[in-house]
Structures are given as structure tokens and as C-alpha cells.
Amino acid sequence: MRKTATGIMRAFGFISVVVTIVSMSGLARAADWASVIMYHRFGEDQYTSTNIRIDQFKEHIQELQNGQYTVLPLNEIVDRLAKGENLPDRTVALTIDDAYSSVYEVAWPMLRAANLPFTVFVAVEGVDKQFPGYMTWDQIRELRDAGVHIGHHTYSHGHLPLMSSEEIEANINLASERYQAELGFVPAIFAYPYGEYGNDVKAVIRKIGFKAAFGQQSGVFYSGHDRLELPRFAMSENYGGIGRFRLAANALPLRVKDVTPSDNVLTRNPPNFGFTIAESYGNLNGLSCFSSNQTGGAVPIEKIGDARIELRLATAFKPGRGRINCTLLGPDRRWRWFGSLFYIPK
């Protein structure tokens, strides 16, 4: 075994120091999961919440090149898991939302030099109307022709839970027309703007026929996941240090079922949050959950029977987005991870 790093995991105002140890023997293992990493901007220091610094991104690329990881195109991972095929252990996909110009100017040259595939989820209106800081269609076609995977990200990049089903469908169809006109195809994989979705939003995505849809909740994509609410680990200046990146890239799935509330758009705030563990873990007493609506460490957990986990939050989420992350130490000091993102109406 080789000690790789002492990482600092920071989320929601708490800090915990974790020593991550990986086993070289794990490289040969087959897996039905992958870690999906999400970025937005590169080297745009004025946007700290969505930007990754160039020095941080260089470290991420160097980590992915150290021989332990298999970086595959997102669409290949989706297709292989849908067919019941296994993946190499430590499979990683790289995704970038919105199509800012720093993708073309900064990220693509670095990823191309490292021979790492990635997906860009293109928010169409910003490209169509040439909002400041967005790529052009010519640049996106250049990426497409070089083998970069393009994903669907709506036309207006609006808050979908605030729209009617008809408005959501019209927004997506308008984007699809523009993808077809400019790129010659309509992307089959979708990313929710801001990671926001609920049952009504998912119903439209299902009706249109996307093969997969990704949010912005932390967690590991595995074969048993609902294909319309797949997780990604978001990277930014404050949460993009090499320690957190290693935690995400080495993460294991925390498999759950019967999650409550059943809708990510909250009608009760705070929600009665709970889930059932879907496979046997011998160390379930080590499970920890953290909520973005409170500080001071882990949320108290009530364990019901052998596998049911319930959280009773004392504080309501503020309007907008709220998160709960649950982690459990797994084999080789790798962390099992399950996260939820909620949309809270005003």
C-alpha cells in the first residue's frame, strides 16, 4: 500500500482532516461505479465560487496521470453501466458546465496535452447571444471535431423548479433545435442548471428521452442509480484543493434506497431526511452526515433497525439550494459518499 496524501475535506463550514491511503492492488478490480468531476471556469479569479485556479487544475491533471486512474468519456461510462458492464476501479469522468471561454482558452489545451477526455454541457443562450465570457459556436465545433463530448444544458440556464412543465420542455426543445443546427446532433446526456431538479423536472427529462441526467450533488455514480439524478463532485477554488480532489476521485458509492423526502423540491423545511442502506457495511456506526443549514459538525443520526438512517434537522434551509452529504469509511481508507441537493422555494 502507498500513502498518497493527507487531504483536507471542507464542506459547509466544517473541516476534517483525513489521511487517504490507496491500495495498488485495487487497480485490477472491476467496478460498477465512477466518480464524475464538475468544473465551470478556469483561471477566472473574479468568480471564486465557480472558478478553479490554474495551479489547482494542474495538480488535478497530474493526479489523474499518476497511473492509478482510468479517465473515460462520460458518455462511454453511461453506456457501459447501462449495459451492465464493469469499469476499471478508480474510473473518473471530467465534465464542464456552461461553455465559458476559459474552457477553450485554458482547460482544453491542458486536457488535450494530457490526452484526457471531457464533456462540455453547453448553455445555449450564452453562446447564441455571445454573452461576455462564453465560447462561440465555431470554438465548440472545433472541440466537437477533436472528440470532445457535448452535453445538453438547456437554452436559458434558468432555475427549472421555478418553471412549469411546458416552459421546461419548450426551453429544452429550443436548445435542441440550436444544437442540431450548429452541431448536427442533439446531445443525449443532460445536466441540470445549478444542479436543481425535482420530480416535475425529472418527468420532463424522462418524457424527452435523455439517457442520463446529472446534478451537482456530491456522490459516486453507480449502476443502481436513478439515471436522471446522477451525482457529480463540484470543484471550485474553495473546494478544489488536491486533498478534496483525491477524496472525490478515489470515492466509493454509498448505496442507498427509499430516500425521503421523495422530491428534491422541498414542501417541508427542514425535511425529514432518511434513507435505507442498500448493501451490507460492517462499520455502519461510523456513518456521518453533514448539512449545509447548520455548522458545528455532523448532524445527529438515528439508526432504525439494521439499515434505516434518519436525520431530524433542527434548522430550516434558506431559500435556494441546500445540501446533505453522508460519508462512511470504506476499504483502503477510501470514503463511501452519498449526497442530496434540495431546491427550497421562497
XYZ file of C-alpha atoms in Angstrom:
346
model
C 0.000 0.000 0.000
C 1.145 3.535 -0.752
C 0.320 6.615 1.237
C -0.788 9.274 -1.261
C -1.885 12.311 0.696
C -3.242 13.941 3.779
C -6.329 15.635 2.423
C -8.462 18.363 3.920
C -12.164 17.892 3.326
C -14.051 21.139 3.740
C -17.791 21.467 3.401
C -20.498 23.667 4.865
C -18.142 25.379 7.311
C -16.659 22.282 8.937
C -13.164 20.987 8.401
C -11.980 17.457 8.988
C -8.532 16.096 8.265
C -8.470 12.745 6.510
C -5.485 10.577 5.627
C -6.273 8.840 2.333
C -4.438 5.596 1.652
C -4.895 3.742 -1.599
C -4.013 0.182 -2.447
C -2.156 -0.563 -5.644
C -3.900 -3.929 -5.687
C -7.192 -2.089 -6.315
C -6.146 -1.210 -9.860
C -7.109 -4.635 -11.152
C -10.561 -4.672 -9.570
C -13.672 -4.392 -11.711
C -16.232 -1.844 -10.581
C -19.745 -0.691 -11.440
C -19.107 2.895 -10.417
C -17.277 6.058 -11.436
C -16.513 9.452 -9.941
C -17.711 12.337 -12.099
C -15.913 15.664 -11.567
C -17.514 19.000 -12.472
C -15.915 22.350 -13.307
C -17.147 25.691 -14.644
C -14.393 28.290 -15.122
C -10.601 28.117 -15.296
C -8.264 30.868 -14.168
C -11.098 33.406 -13.834
C -10.220 34.593 -10.355
C -13.086 37.091 -10.103
C -15.569 34.170 -9.932
C -14.331 32.286 -6.867
C -17.478 30.182 -6.391
C -17.312 28.640 -9.876
C -13.652 29.052 -10.796
C -10.745 26.635 -10.396
C -7.302 28.180 -10.221
C -4.839 27.097 -12.904
C -2.379 25.779 -10.316
C -5.164 23.682 -8.773
C -6.209 22.332 -12.166
C -2.624 21.401 -12.991
C -2.490 19.378 -9.782
C -5.730 17.604 -10.712
C -4.342 16.648 -14.113
C -1.065 15.448 -12.610
C -3.004 13.315 -10.130
C -5.036 11.729 -12.922
C -1.828 10.921 -14.798
C -0.138 9.064 -11.938
C -1.252 5.647 -13.185
C -3.963 4.851 -10.647
C -6.962 6.256 -12.530
C -8.809 5.494 -15.752
C -10.321 8.648 -17.256
C -13.114 7.795 -19.693
C -15.605 9.894 -21.680
C -18.806 10.415 -19.726
C -20.991 9.001 -22.498
C -18.939 5.806 -22.553
C -19.361 5.372 -18.793
C -23.121 5.936 -19.054
C -23.449 3.411 -21.887
C -21.264 0.747 -20.270
C -23.054 0.868 -16.927
C -26.441 0.841 -18.690
C -25.366 -2.400 -20.381
C -24.304 -3.945 -17.082
C -20.616 -3.812 -17.970
C -17.936 -3.236 -15.361
C -15.434 -0.408 -15.326
C -11.874 -0.289 -14.034
C -11.610 0.693 -10.393
C -10.999 4.420 -9.976
C -12.739 5.343 -13.215
C -13.164 9.125 -13.463
C -15.076 11.384 -15.875
C -14.422 15.108 -16.289
C -17.314 17.469 -17.027
C -17.523 21.236 -17.532
C -20.746 23.238 -17.356
C -21.900 26.292 -19.324
C -19.223 26.655 -22.087
C -17.290 29.637 -20.782
C -14.439 30.838 -22.982
C -11.833 29.734 -20.429
C -12.772 26.151 -21.339
C -11.447 26.770 -24.844
C -8.576 29.054 -23.872
C -7.290 27.354 -20.700
C -8.778 23.941 -19.930
C -8.830 22.383 -23.384
C -5.134 22.942 -24.181
C -4.171 21.409 -20.833
C -6.511 18.439 -21.165
C -5.538 17.876 -24.794
C -1.849 17.827 -23.866
C -2.614 15.281 -21.144
C -4.818 13.223 -23.515
C -7.744 13.364 -21.075
C -11.329 13.206 -22.442
C -14.027 15.509 -21.104
C -17.624 16.660 -21.597
C -18.861 20.242 -22.009
C -22.517 20.882 -21.130
C -23.324 23.882 -23.348
C -25.760 26.525 -22.080
C -27.057 27.651 -25.462
C -28.300 31.194 -24.892
C -24.909 32.438 -23.704
C -23.314 31.109 -26.878
C -26.107 32.204 -29.215
C -26.157 35.773 -27.909
C -22.423 35.912 -27.237
C -22.721 36.854 -23.595
C -19.357 38.084 -22.268
C -17.017 35.225 -21.437
C -18.757 32.487 -23.470
C -17.351 30.342 -26.266
C -18.501 30.736 -29.849
C -20.181 28.040 -31.925
C -17.046 27.872 -34.070
C -14.991 27.071 -30.985
C -17.487 24.463 -29.825
C -17.427 22.849 -33.262
C -13.647 22.737 -33.024
C -13.942 20.878 -29.713
C -16.560 18.546 -31.187
C -14.351 17.755 -34.171
C -11.469 16.966 -31.810
C -13.593 14.376 -29.992
C -14.835 16.416 -27.035
C -18.245 15.169 -25.870
C -21.021 17.797 -25.842
C -23.888 17.591 -23.355
C -27.309 19.289 -23.098
C -27.706 22.151 -20.612
C -30.974 23.887 -21.682
C -31.312 27.142 -23.586
C -31.639 29.802 -20.896
C -29.831 28.109 -17.987
C -32.742 29.041 -15.745
C -33.942 27.612 -12.453
C -36.017 24.691 -13.708
C -38.022 24.139 -10.477
C -39.491 27.630 -10.958
C -40.798 26.786 -14.440
C -43.932 24.943 -15.486
C -43.517 21.603 -17.244
C -44.481 23.296 -20.518
C -41.849 26.006 -20.031
C -39.150 23.456 -19.225
C -39.978 21.401 -22.299
C -40.037 24.472 -24.556
C -36.694 25.652 -23.161
C -35.072 22.279 -23.760
C -36.594 21.903 -27.232
C -35.303 25.337 -28.250
C -31.810 24.323 -27.154
C -32.144 21.040 -29.027
C -33.021 22.913 -32.238
C -29.919 25.052 -31.852
C -27.655 22.062 -31.113
C -28.986 20.351 -34.228
C -28.484 23.445 -36.363
C -24.989 24.268 -35.094
C -23.525 20.858 -34.261
C -25.557 18.408 -36.332
C -26.939 16.421 -33.389
C -28.891 16.745 -30.150
C -26.964 15.705 -27.017
C -28.404 12.660 -25.244
C -26.973 13.409 -21.793
C -28.337 16.300 -19.728
C -27.043 18.407 -16.841
C -29.490 20.324 -14.635
C -28.628 24.039 -14.419
C -27.365 24.748 -10.873
C -27.944 21.060 -10.146
C -31.603 21.832 -9.363
C -34.357 19.329 -10.053
C -37.429 17.768 -8.537
C -39.992 15.205 -9.596
C -41.748 17.533 -12.041
C -38.461 18.469 -13.702
C -37.404 14.835 -13.922
C -40.729 13.945 -15.524
C -39.987 16.311 -18.414
C -36.443 14.956 -18.783
C -37.859 11.417 -18.863
C -40.529 12.395 -21.402
C -37.977 13.939 -23.762
C -35.919 10.765 -23.560
C -32.483 11.701 -22.219
C -30.411 8.619 -21.441
C -28.944 10.226 -18.300
C -29.127 13.476 -16.332
C -26.562 14.840 -13.871
C -26.970 17.139 -10.898
C -24.438 18.845 -8.648
C -24.852 16.752 -5.513
C -21.713 15.002 -4.298
C -21.555 11.247 -4.657
C -20.461 8.350 -6.838
C -22.350 7.285 -9.972
C -23.034 3.545 -9.830
C -25.087 1.072 -11.823
C -28.060 1.078 -9.437
C -28.519 4.841 -9.516
C -31.611 6.573 -10.865
C -30.229 7.643 -14.260
C -31.993 11.001 -14.047
C -30.379 12.149 -10.801
C -26.726 11.227 -11.142
C -24.158 12.899 -8.862
C -21.016 14.893 -9.549
C -18.282 16.319 -7.352
C -18.082 20.081 -7.950
C -14.633 21.677 -7.926
C -14.019 25.373 -7.218
C -11.302 27.500 -5.648
C -12.542 26.892 -2.097
C -13.330 23.202 -2.637
C -10.775 22.275 -5.272
C -7.610 21.554 -3.325
C -5.724 18.402 -4.213
C -6.817 16.709 -0.993
C -10.508 17.041 -1.822
C -9.866 16.084 -5.438
C -8.195 12.854 -4.298
C -11.097 12.122 -1.968
C -13.541 12.523 -4.867
C -11.518 10.613 -7.456
C -10.984 7.707 -5.043
C -14.522 7.714 -3.621
C -16.741 4.638 -3.433
C -20.532 4.505 -3.709
C -22.669 4.586 -0.592
C -25.599 2.605 -1.997
C -28.974 3.680 -0.654
C -32.675 3.254 -1.424
C -36.030 4.565 -0.178
C -34.728 8.120 0.183
C -37.069 10.632 1.837
C -38.283 13.169 1.003
C -39.013 11.669 -2.399
C -38.982 15.092 -4.087
C -35.884 17.326 -4.062
C -38.072 20.435 -4.261
C -38.979 20.862 -0.620
C -42.507 21.468 0.580
C -41.479 20.871 4.194
C -38.474 22.772 5.527
C -36.468 21.387 7.194
C -37.236 17.994 5.659
C -37.425 14.689 7.463
C -34.440 13.196 5.675
C -33.729 9.490 5.613
C -32.610 6.531 3.549
C -32.062 2.788 3.753
C -28.618 1.311 3.217
C -28.862 -0.968 0.175
C -25.923 -3.265 0.898
C -24.149 -4.587 3.963
C -21.441 -2.449 5.556
C -19.786 -3.767 8.662
C -18.958 -0.326 10.038
C -22.280 1.491 9.649
C -21.860 3.049 13.091
C -19.134 5.172 11.522
C -21.566 6.899 9.144
C -21.511 10.714 9.348
C -23.871 13.211 7.738
C -23.423 16.950 7.327
C -25.996 19.568 6.339
C -25.416 22.968 4.739
C -28.026 24.576 7.005
C -26.047 24.121 10.202
C -22.498 24.430 11.468
C -20.672 22.681 14.258
C -20.045 19.262 12.781
C -22.081 16.204 11.943
C -25.860 16.026 12.214
C -27.175 13.548 14.832
C -28.233 10.298 13.168
C -30.985 7.945 14.280
C -30.437 4.371 13.176
C -33.619 2.305 12.879
C -33.092 -1.435 12.673
C -30.052 -2.652 10.784
C -30.164 -0.360 7.772
C -32.512 2.641 8.094
C -30.930 6.059 8.690
C -32.983 9.089 9.735
C -31.915 12.723 10.235
C -34.052 15.297 12.032
C -32.734 18.750 11.196
C -33.421 21.496 13.710
C -32.822 24.415 11.333
C -34.610 25.248 8.093
C -32.696 25.701 4.852
C -32.583 29.204 3.424
C -34.371 29.674 0.067
C -32.336 28.426 -2.853
C -30.188 25.301 -2.622
C -29.454 23.103 0.383
C -27.250 20.036 0.690
C -26.804 16.965 2.835
C -23.692 14.805 2.471
C -23.198 11.426 4.138
C -19.880 9.563 4.221
C -18.653 6.229 5.521
C -15.092 4.933 5.607
C -14.625 2.094 3.123
C -11.841 -0.319 2.143
C -8.300 1.006 1.669
C -9.246 4.179 3.574
C -11.451 5.321 0.706
C -14.712 7.090 1.507
C -18.190 5.949 0.555
C -20.225 9.020 -0.353
C -23.915 9.876 -0.831
C -25.218 13.414 -1.259
C -28.529 15.164 -1.829
C -29.210 18.653 -3.183
C -32.555 20.296 -2.425
C -34.274 23.269 -4.000
C -36.071 25.422 -1.432
C -38.714 27.807 -2.857
C -39.017 31.280 -1.384
